[in-house]
Coordinates of C-alpha atoms in Angstrom, one line a residue:
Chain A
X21 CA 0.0 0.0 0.0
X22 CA 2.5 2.5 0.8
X23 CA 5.0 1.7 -2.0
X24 CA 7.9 3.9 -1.5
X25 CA 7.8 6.2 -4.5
X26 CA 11.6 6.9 -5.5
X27 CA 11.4 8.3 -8.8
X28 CA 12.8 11.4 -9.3
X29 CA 11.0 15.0 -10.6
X30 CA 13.6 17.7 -11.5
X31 CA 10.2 19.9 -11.2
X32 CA 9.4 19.1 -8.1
X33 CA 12.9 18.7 -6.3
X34 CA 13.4 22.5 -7.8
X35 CA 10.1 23.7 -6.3
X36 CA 11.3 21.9 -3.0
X37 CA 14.7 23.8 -3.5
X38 CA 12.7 27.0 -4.1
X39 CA 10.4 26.9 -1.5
X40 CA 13.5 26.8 1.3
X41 CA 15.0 29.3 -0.4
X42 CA 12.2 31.8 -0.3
X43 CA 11.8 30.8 3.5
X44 CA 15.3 31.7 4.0
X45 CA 15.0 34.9 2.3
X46 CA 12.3 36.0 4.9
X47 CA 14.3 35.4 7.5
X48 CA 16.4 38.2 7.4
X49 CA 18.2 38.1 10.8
X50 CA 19.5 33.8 10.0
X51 CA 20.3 34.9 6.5
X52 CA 22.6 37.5 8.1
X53 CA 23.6 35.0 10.3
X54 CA 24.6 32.3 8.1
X55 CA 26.9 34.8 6.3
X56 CA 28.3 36.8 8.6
X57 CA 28.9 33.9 11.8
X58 CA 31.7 32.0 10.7
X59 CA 33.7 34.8 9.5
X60 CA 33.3 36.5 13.0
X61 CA 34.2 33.2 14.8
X62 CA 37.3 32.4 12.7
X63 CA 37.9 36.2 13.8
X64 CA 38.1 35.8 16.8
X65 CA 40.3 32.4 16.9
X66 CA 42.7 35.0 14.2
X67 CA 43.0 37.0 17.2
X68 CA 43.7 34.5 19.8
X69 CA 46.8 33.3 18.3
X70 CA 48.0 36.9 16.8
X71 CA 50.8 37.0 19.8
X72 CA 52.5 33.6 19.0
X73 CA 55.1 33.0 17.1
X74 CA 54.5 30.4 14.6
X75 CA 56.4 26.7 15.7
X76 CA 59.7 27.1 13.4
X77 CA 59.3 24.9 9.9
X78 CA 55.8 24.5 10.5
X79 CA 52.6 26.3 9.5
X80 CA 51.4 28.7 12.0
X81 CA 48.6 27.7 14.7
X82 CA 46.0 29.5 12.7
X83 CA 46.4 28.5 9.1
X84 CA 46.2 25.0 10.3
X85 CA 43.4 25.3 12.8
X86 CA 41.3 28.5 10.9
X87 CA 41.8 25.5 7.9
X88 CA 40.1 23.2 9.7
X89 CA 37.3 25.3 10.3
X90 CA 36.4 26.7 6.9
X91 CA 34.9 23.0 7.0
X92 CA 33.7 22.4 10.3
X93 CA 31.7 25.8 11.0
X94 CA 28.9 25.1 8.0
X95 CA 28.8 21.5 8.9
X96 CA 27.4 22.5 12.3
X97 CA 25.5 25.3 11.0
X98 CA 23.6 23.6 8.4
X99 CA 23.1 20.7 11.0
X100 CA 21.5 22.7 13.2
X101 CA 19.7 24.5 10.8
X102 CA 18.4 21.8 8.9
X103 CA 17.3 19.7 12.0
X104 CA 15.0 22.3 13.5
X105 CA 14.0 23.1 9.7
X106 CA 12.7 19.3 9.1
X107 CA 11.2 18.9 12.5
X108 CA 8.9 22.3 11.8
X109 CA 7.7 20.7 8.7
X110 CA 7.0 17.6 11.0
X111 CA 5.3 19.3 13.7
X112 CA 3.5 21.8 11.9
X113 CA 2.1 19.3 9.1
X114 CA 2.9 20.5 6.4
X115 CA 5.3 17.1 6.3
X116 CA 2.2 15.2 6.4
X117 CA 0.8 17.0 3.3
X118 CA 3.6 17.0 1.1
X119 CA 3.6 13.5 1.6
X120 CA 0.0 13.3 0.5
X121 CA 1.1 15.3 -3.0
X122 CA 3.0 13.9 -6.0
X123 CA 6.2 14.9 -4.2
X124 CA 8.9 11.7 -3.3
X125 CA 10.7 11.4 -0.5
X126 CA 13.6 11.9 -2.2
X127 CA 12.5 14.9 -4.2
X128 CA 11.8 16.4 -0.9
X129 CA 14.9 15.5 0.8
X130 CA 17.5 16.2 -2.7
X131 CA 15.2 19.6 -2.6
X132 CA 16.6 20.5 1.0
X133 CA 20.2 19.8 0.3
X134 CA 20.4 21.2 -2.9
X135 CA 18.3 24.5 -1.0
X136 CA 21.4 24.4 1.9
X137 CA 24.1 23.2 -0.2
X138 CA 23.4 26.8 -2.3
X139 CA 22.9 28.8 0.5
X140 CA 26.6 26.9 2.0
X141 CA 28.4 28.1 -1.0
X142 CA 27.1 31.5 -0.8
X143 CA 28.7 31.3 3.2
X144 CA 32.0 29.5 2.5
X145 CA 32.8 31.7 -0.8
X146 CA 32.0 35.0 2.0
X147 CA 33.9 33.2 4.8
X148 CA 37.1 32.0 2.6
X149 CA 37.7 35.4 1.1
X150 CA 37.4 36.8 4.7
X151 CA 40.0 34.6 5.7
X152 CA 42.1 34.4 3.3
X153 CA 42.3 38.4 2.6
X154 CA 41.3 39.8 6.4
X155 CA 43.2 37.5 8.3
X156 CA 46.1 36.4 6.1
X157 CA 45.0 32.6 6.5
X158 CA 47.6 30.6 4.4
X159 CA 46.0 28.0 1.8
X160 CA 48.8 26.3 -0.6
X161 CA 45.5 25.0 -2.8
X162 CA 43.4 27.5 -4.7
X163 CA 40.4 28.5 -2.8
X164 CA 37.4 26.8 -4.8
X165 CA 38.8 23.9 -3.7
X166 CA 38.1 24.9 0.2
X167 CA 34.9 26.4 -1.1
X168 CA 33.8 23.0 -2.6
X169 CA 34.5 21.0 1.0
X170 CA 33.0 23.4 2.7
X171 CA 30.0 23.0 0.5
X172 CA 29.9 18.9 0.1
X173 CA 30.7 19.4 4.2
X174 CA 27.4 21.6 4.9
X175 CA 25.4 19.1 2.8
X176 CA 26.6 16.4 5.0
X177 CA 25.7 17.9 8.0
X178 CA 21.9 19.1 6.4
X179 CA 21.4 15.2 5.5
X180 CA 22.3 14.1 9.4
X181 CA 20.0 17.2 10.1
X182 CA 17.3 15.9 8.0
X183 CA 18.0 12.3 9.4
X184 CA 18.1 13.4 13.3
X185 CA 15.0 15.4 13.0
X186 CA 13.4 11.8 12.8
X187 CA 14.3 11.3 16.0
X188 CA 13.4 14.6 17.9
X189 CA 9.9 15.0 19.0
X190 CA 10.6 18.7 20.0
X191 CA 13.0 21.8 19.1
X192 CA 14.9 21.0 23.1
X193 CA 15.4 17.4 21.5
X194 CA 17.0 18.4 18.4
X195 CA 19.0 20.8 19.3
X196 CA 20.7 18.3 21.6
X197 CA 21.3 16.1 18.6
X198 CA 24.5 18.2 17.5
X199 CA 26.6 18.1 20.2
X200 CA 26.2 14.2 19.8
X201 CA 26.5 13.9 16.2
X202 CA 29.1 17.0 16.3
X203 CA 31.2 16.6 19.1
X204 CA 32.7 13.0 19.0
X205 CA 33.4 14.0 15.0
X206 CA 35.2 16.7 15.9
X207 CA 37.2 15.1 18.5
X208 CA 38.4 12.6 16.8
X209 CA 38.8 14.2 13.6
X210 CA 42.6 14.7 13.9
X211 CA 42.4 18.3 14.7
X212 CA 42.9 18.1 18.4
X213 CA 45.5 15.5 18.4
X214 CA 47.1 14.0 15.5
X215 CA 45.1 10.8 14.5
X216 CA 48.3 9.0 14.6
X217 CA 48.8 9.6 17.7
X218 CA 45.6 8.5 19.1
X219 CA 44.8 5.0 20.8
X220 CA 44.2 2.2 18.1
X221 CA 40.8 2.1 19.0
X222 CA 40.1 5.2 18.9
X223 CA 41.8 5.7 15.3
X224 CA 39.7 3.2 14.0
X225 CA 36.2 4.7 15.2
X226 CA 38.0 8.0 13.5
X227 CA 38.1 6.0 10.3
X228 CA 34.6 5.6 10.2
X229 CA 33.3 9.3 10.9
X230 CA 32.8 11.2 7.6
X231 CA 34.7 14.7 9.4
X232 CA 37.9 12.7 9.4
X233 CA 37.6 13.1 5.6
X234 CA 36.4 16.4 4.7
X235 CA 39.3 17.8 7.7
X236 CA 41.6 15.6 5.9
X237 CA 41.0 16.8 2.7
X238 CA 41.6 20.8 3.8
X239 CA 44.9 19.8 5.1
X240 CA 45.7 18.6 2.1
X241 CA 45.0 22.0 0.6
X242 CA 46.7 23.4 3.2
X243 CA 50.0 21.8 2.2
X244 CA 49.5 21.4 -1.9
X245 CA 48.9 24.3 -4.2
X246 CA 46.8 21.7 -6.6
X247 CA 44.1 19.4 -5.6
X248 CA 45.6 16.3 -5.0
X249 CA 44.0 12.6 -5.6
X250 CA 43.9 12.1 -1.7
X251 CA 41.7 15.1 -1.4
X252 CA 39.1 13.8 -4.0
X253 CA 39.1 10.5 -2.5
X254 CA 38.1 12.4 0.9
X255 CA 35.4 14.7 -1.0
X256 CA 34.1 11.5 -2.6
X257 CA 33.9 9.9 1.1
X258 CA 32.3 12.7 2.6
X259 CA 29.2 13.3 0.0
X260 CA 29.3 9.4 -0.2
X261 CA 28.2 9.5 3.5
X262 CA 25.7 12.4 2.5
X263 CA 24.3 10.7 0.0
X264 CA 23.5 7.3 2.9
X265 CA 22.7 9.4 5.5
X266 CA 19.9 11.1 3.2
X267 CA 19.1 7.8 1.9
X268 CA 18.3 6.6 5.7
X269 CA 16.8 9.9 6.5
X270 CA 14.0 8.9 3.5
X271 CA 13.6 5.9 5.5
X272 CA 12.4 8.1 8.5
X273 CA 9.3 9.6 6.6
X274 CA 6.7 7.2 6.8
X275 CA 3.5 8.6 4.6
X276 CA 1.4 6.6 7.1
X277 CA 0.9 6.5 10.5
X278 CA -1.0 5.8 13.2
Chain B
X18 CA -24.5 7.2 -9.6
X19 CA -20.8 6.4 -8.9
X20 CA -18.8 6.4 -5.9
X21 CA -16.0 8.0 -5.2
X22 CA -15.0 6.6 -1.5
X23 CA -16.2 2.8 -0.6
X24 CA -15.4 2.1 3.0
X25 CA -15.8 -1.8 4.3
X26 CA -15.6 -2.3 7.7
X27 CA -12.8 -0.1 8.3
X28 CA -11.6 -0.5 12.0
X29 CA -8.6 1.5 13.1
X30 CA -7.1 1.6 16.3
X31 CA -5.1 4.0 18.4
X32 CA -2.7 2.1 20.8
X33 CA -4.9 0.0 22.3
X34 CA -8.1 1.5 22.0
X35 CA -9.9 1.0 19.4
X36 CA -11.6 4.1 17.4
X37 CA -13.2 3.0 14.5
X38 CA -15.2 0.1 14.6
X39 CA -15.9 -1.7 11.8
X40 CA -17.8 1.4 9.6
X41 CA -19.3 0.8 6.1
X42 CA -20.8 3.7 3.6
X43 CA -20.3 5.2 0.9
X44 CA -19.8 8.7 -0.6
X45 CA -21.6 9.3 -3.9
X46 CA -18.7 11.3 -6.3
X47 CA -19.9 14.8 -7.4
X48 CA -21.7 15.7 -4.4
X49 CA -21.0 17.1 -1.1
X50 CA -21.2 14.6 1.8
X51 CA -21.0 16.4 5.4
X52 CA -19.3 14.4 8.4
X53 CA -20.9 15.2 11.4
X54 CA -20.2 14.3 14.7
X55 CA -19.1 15.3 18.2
X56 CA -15.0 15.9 18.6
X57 CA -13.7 13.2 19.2
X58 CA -16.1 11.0 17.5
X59 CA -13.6 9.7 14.9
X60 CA -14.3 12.3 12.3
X61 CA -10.2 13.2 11.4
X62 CA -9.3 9.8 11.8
X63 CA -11.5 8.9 9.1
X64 CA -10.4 11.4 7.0
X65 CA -7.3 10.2 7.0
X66 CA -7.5 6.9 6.2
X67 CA -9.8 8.2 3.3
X68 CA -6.4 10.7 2.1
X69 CA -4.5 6.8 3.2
X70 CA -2.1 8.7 6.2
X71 CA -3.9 6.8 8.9
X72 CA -2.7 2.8 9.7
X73 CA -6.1 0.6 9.6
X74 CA -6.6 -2.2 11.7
X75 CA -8.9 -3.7 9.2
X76 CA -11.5 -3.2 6.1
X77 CA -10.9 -1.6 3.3
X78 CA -11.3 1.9 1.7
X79 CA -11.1 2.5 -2.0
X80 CA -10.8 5.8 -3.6
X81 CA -11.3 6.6 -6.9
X82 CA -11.6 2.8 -7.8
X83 CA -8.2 2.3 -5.8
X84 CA -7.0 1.6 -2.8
X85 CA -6.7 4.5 -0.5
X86 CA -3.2 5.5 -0.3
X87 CA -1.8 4.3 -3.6
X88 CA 0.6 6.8 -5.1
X89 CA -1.6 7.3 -8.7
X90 CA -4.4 8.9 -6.0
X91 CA -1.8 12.1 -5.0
X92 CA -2.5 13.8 -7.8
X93 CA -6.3 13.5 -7.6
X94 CA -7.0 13.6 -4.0
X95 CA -7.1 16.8 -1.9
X96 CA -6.6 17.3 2.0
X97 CA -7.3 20.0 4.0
X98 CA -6.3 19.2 7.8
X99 CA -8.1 21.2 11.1
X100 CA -5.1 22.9 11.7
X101 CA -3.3 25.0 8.7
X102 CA -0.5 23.3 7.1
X103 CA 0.9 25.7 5.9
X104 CA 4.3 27.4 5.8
X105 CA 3.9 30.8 8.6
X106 CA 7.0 32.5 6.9
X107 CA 6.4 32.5 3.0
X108 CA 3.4 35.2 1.8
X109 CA 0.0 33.7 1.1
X110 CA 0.5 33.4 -2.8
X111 CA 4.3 31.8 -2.4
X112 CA 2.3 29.2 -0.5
X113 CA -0.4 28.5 -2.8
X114 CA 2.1 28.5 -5.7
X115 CA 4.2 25.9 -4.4
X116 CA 1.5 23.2 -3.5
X117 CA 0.4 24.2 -7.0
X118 CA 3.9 24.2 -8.5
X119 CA 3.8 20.0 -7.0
X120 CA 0.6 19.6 -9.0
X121 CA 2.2 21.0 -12.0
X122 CA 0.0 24.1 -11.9
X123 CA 1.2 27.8 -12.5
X124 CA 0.7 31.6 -11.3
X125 CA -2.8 31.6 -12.6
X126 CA -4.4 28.6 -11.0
X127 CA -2.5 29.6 -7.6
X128 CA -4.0 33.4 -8.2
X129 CA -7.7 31.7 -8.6
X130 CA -7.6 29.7 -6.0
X131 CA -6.6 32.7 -4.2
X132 CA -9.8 34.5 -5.2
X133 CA -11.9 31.7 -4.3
X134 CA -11.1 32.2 -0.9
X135 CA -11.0 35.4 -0.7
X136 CA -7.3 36.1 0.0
X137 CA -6.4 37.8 -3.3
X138 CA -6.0 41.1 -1.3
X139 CA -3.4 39.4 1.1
X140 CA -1.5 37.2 -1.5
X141 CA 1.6 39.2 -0.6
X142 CA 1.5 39.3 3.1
X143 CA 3.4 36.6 5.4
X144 CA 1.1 33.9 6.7
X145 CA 2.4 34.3 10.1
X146 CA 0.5 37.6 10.3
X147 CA -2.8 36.5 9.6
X148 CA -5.6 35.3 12.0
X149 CA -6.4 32.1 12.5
X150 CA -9.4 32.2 9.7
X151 CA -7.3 33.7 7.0
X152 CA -4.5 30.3 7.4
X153 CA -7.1 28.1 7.6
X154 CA -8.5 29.8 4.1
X155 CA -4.4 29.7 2.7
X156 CA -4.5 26.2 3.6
X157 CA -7.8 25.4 1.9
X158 CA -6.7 27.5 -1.3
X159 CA -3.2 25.0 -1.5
X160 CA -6.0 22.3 -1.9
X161 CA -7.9 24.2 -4.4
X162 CA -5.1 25.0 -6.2
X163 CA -4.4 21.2 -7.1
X164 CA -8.2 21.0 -8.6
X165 CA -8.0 17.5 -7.3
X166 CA -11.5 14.9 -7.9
X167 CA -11.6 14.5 -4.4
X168 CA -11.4 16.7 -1.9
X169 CA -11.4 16.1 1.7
X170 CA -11.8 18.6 4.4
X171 CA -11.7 18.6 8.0
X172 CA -13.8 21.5 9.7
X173 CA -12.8 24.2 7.1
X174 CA -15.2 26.7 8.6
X175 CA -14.2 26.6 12.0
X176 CA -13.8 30.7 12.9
X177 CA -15.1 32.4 9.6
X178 CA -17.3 34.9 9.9
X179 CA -21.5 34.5 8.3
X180 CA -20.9 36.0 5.3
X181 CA -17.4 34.4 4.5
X182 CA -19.0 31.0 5.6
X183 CA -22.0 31.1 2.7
X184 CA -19.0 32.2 0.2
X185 CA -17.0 29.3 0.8
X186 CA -20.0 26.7 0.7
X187 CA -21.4 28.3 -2.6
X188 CA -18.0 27.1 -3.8
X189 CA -18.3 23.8 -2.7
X190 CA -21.7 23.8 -4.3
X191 CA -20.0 25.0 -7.1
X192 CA -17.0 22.4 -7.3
X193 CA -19.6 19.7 -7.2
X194 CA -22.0 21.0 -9.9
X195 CA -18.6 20.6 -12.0
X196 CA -17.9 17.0 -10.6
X197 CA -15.2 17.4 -7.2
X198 CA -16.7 15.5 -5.0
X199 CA -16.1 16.9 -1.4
X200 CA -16.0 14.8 1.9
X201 CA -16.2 17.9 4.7
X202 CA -16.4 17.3 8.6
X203 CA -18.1 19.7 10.8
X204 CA -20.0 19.9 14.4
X205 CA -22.0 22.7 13.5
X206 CA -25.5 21.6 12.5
X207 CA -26.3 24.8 10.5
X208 CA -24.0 23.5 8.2
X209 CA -25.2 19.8 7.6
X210 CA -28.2 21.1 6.5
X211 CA -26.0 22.5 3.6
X212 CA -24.8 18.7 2.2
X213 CA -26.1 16.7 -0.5
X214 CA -25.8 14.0 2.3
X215 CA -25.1 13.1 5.9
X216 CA -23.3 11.0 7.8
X217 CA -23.4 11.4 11.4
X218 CA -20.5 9.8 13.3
X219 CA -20.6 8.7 17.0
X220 CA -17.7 7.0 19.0
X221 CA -16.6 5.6 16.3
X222 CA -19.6 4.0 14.8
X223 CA -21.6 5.0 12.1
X224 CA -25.0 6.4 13.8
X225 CA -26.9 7.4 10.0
X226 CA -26.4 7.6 6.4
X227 CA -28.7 9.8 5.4
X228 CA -29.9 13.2 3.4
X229 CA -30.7 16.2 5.6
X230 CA -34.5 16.0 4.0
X231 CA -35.0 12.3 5.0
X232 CA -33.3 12.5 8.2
X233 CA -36.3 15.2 9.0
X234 CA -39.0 13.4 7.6
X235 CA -38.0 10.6 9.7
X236 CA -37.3 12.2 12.7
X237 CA -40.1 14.0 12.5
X238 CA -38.7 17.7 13.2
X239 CA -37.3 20.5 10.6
X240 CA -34.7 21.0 13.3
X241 CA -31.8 18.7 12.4
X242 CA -29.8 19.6 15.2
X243 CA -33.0 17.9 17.2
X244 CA -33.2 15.2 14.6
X245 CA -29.7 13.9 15.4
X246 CA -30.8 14.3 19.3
X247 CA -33.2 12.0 18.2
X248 CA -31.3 9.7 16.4
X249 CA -28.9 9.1 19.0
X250 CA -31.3 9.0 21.9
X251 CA -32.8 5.7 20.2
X252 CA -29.7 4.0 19.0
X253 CA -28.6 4.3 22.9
X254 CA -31.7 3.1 23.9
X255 CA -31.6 0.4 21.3
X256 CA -28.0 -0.5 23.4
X257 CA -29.5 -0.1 26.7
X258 CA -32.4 -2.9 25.7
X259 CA -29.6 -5.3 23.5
X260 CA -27.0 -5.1 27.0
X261 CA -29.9 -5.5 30.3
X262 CA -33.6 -6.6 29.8
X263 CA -35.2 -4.1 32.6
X264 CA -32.4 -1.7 32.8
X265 CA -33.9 0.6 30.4
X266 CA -34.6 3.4 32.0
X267 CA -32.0 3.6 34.3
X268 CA -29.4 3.0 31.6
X269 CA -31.3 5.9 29.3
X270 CA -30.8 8.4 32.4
X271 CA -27.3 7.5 33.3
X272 CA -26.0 7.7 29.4
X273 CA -28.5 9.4 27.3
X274 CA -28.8 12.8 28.9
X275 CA -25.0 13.8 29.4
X276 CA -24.5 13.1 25.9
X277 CA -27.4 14.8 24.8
X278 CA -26.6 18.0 26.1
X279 CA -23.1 17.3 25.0
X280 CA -24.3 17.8 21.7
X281 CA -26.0 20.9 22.4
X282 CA -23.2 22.5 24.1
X283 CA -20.8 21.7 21.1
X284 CA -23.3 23.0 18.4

């Protein structure tokens, strides 16, 4: 009775995609937010480490942490932003009719993170100039390249959004979803302490988290002025697990209930 | 005349309990057939598993010659929910245009639906600014906008003022004449006098399936707010003289009269 229907509709995934646009574009103050934020934030860790002298023949604290960030900030963001986004459309029901409208899951979801993924390039493109111009942050690799895992990072976090929504009831239950999707990933990620030096264990739970990938992949940037191979096998990892974790989060929208 | 909703002992149940129990009727397509009942009688939950969101426990509905539910049915069928679903912050007409824009309809079926219920003056405002009457009307005109065969719609009245009220059943009336058929639930009684037919819904269970003109020239009374008094004073004291021979009266006092002014109150 409730055959899953998968097939695709450009149409519709675009109206989906426009729909969340417009919504943003209402929303004046989070608009400003989601452009403004991250440069601010990677402001203020430019400013923490201004006194220091760099560590000699190494990159300085900054360029390799402020790096770092450039992917980590929208993947929180859009997280966050998507989570509370999804469980709105739960609790207000307009999740309930959409699903009683030609619309597929997928066109719904692909819709969202294409809505987010847009609205992530528009942040990391204002947040890498920023950095790069402002506070002097040192990239070897050329800056779309930062821009795109920024991007493929933010759409990971809007499809764990999408998928932890599922399992918030209220707006106090989602928001507690990203510091336990967020925190252990960032953690482990290598940024803290060198992956290498971790316990064994430990290294092998960091294989397994997409963050190790898309951190992996900036550092890479940071030390090679072209892409290299390494990085695109990360960027491939990371919208791989966007791509399951969106797939799971269609899983999560049942048309019927009781 | 064909049908356009077959229901066969549907029984749904929520947690344990059940809430439907076993219900059978039809509703003729091309007319307007008014659910009536107190709250909580059942009337959204069998709305729902008309629109095939809601899990049955057993029967069968068919819509449209198919099984509730089944994806070919999204385009056709319409669903209007109690509350607005709507988005608060888009306008009015960015609303209407995207549940159009799923149905593969464009700026000028979103702008008539619009007009139809009487929100072409605030197509550009934020939904989040309207009253309560004026979301409830968006969210009716994202159904219109669809022009779907079968529309179903739970209490789309509730808080509109006299004159607004006629408007939107004139176009019901209207939809009908050109072939929607339209399934709407209400508890006001002025309003069932309004529908083609009637069925009146109580604790689940199907109490009458009916027209408003034969359900007063059985009852006896013009008044169908006392005609459905009526009705449910003898089914419960059919009950009473099924469960104890000799109990009648006292089970007529202990059940009937609560309920009865229940229904009063709620009118």
């Amino acid at each position: 009775m409730t055959a899953p229907t998968t097939h695709l509709s450009p149409a519709l995934t675009a109206a989906t995609t426009g729909r969340v646009l417009r919504q943003l574009r209402h929303d004046h103050r989070t608009m400003a937010m989601l452009l403004v934020l991250p440069s601010l934030l990677l402001g203020l860790l430019y400013l923490i480490w201004s006194d220091l002298p760099a560590p000699p023949g190494q990159p300085s604290t900054f360029d390799r942490v402020g790096l770092t960030m450039l992917g980590i900030l929208p993947f929180v963001v859009m997280f966050l932003v998507t989570s509370i986004a999804m469980l709105r459309e739960r609790t207000s029901g307009t999740l309930e009719r959409l699903l009683t409208t030609p619309l597929s899951r997928p066109d719904l979801l692909l819709g969202y993170g294409t809505a987010f993924g847009l609205a992530a390039a528009l942040q990391a493109t204002v947040t890498v100039t920023v950095a790069t111009t402002l506070y002097d942050l040192d990239v070897a690799g050329p800056p779309w390249a930062v821009v795109l895992i920024a991007v493929v990072n933010a759409v990971l976090g809007v499809a764990l959004g999408l998928l932890a929504s599922a399992f918030a009831r209220t707006e106090f239950q989602a928001v507690q979803f990203m510091p336990v999707v967020v925190l252990p990933q960032f953690f482990l990620c290598g940024l803290l302490v060198p992956r290498e030096q971790m316990p064994g264990w430990l290294q092998a739970v960091s294989d397994v988290l997409p963050l190790t990938y898309a951190v992996d992949g900036l550092q890479e940037l940071g030390r090679s002025a072209e892409p290299t191979g390494r990085m695109w096998v990360d960027v491939a990892v990371v919208a791989g697990a966007a791509l399951v974790a969106l797939a799971l989060a269609a899983a999560t929208l049942r048309r019927r209930t009781s | 005349m064909t049908d356009a909703v077959t229901v066969t002992d549907l029984a749904v149940d929520r947690g344990t309990r059940r809430v439907l129990h076993g219900l059978s009727f039809s509703v003729p397509a091309g007319q307007v057939t008014g659910l009536l009942g107190p709250s909580g009688s059942g009337k959204t939950t069998l709305m729902r598993a008309v629109v095939g969101v809601q899990r049955t426990a057993g029967g069968a509905v068919a819509v449209l010659g198919r099984p509730a539910g089944c994806p070919s049915l999204r385009a056709r069928v319409g669903y209007v929910t109690q509350a607005p679903s709507v988005y608060a912050d888009l306008t009015v007409r960015e609303n209407v245009r995207h549940f159009g824009a799923l149905h593969g309809m464009g700026a000028r079926e979103s702008d008539a639906a619009l007009a139809d219920v009487g929100l072409l003056d605030a197509a550009g405002r934020l939904v989040r600014d309207l009253s309560g009457g004026q979301q409830g009307r968006v969210s009716l005109a994202c159904a219109l906008v669809a022009a779907p065969d079968l529309l179903v719609l739970d209490e789309p009245t509730v808080g509109l003022d006299p004159v607004l009220r006629a408007e939107l059943w004139a176009r019901f009336h209207a939809l009908a004449a050109a072939g929607t058929t339209l399934l709407v639930s209400s508890h006001v009684m002025d309003e069932a006098a309004r529908c083609d037919r009637l069925l009146l819904l109580r604790e689940g269970r199907l109490l009458t399936d009916s027209t408003p003109a034969r359900l007063r020239a059985e009852s006896g009374t013009d008044d169908l707010e006392e005609a459905f008094l009526r009705l449910i004073r003898s089914s419960e004291e059919a009950d009473a003289n099924e469960q104890g021979h000799g109990h009648r009266s006292e089970g007529r006092a202990r059940s009937g009269a609560p309920h009865g002014s229940e229904q009063v109150s709620r009118a």
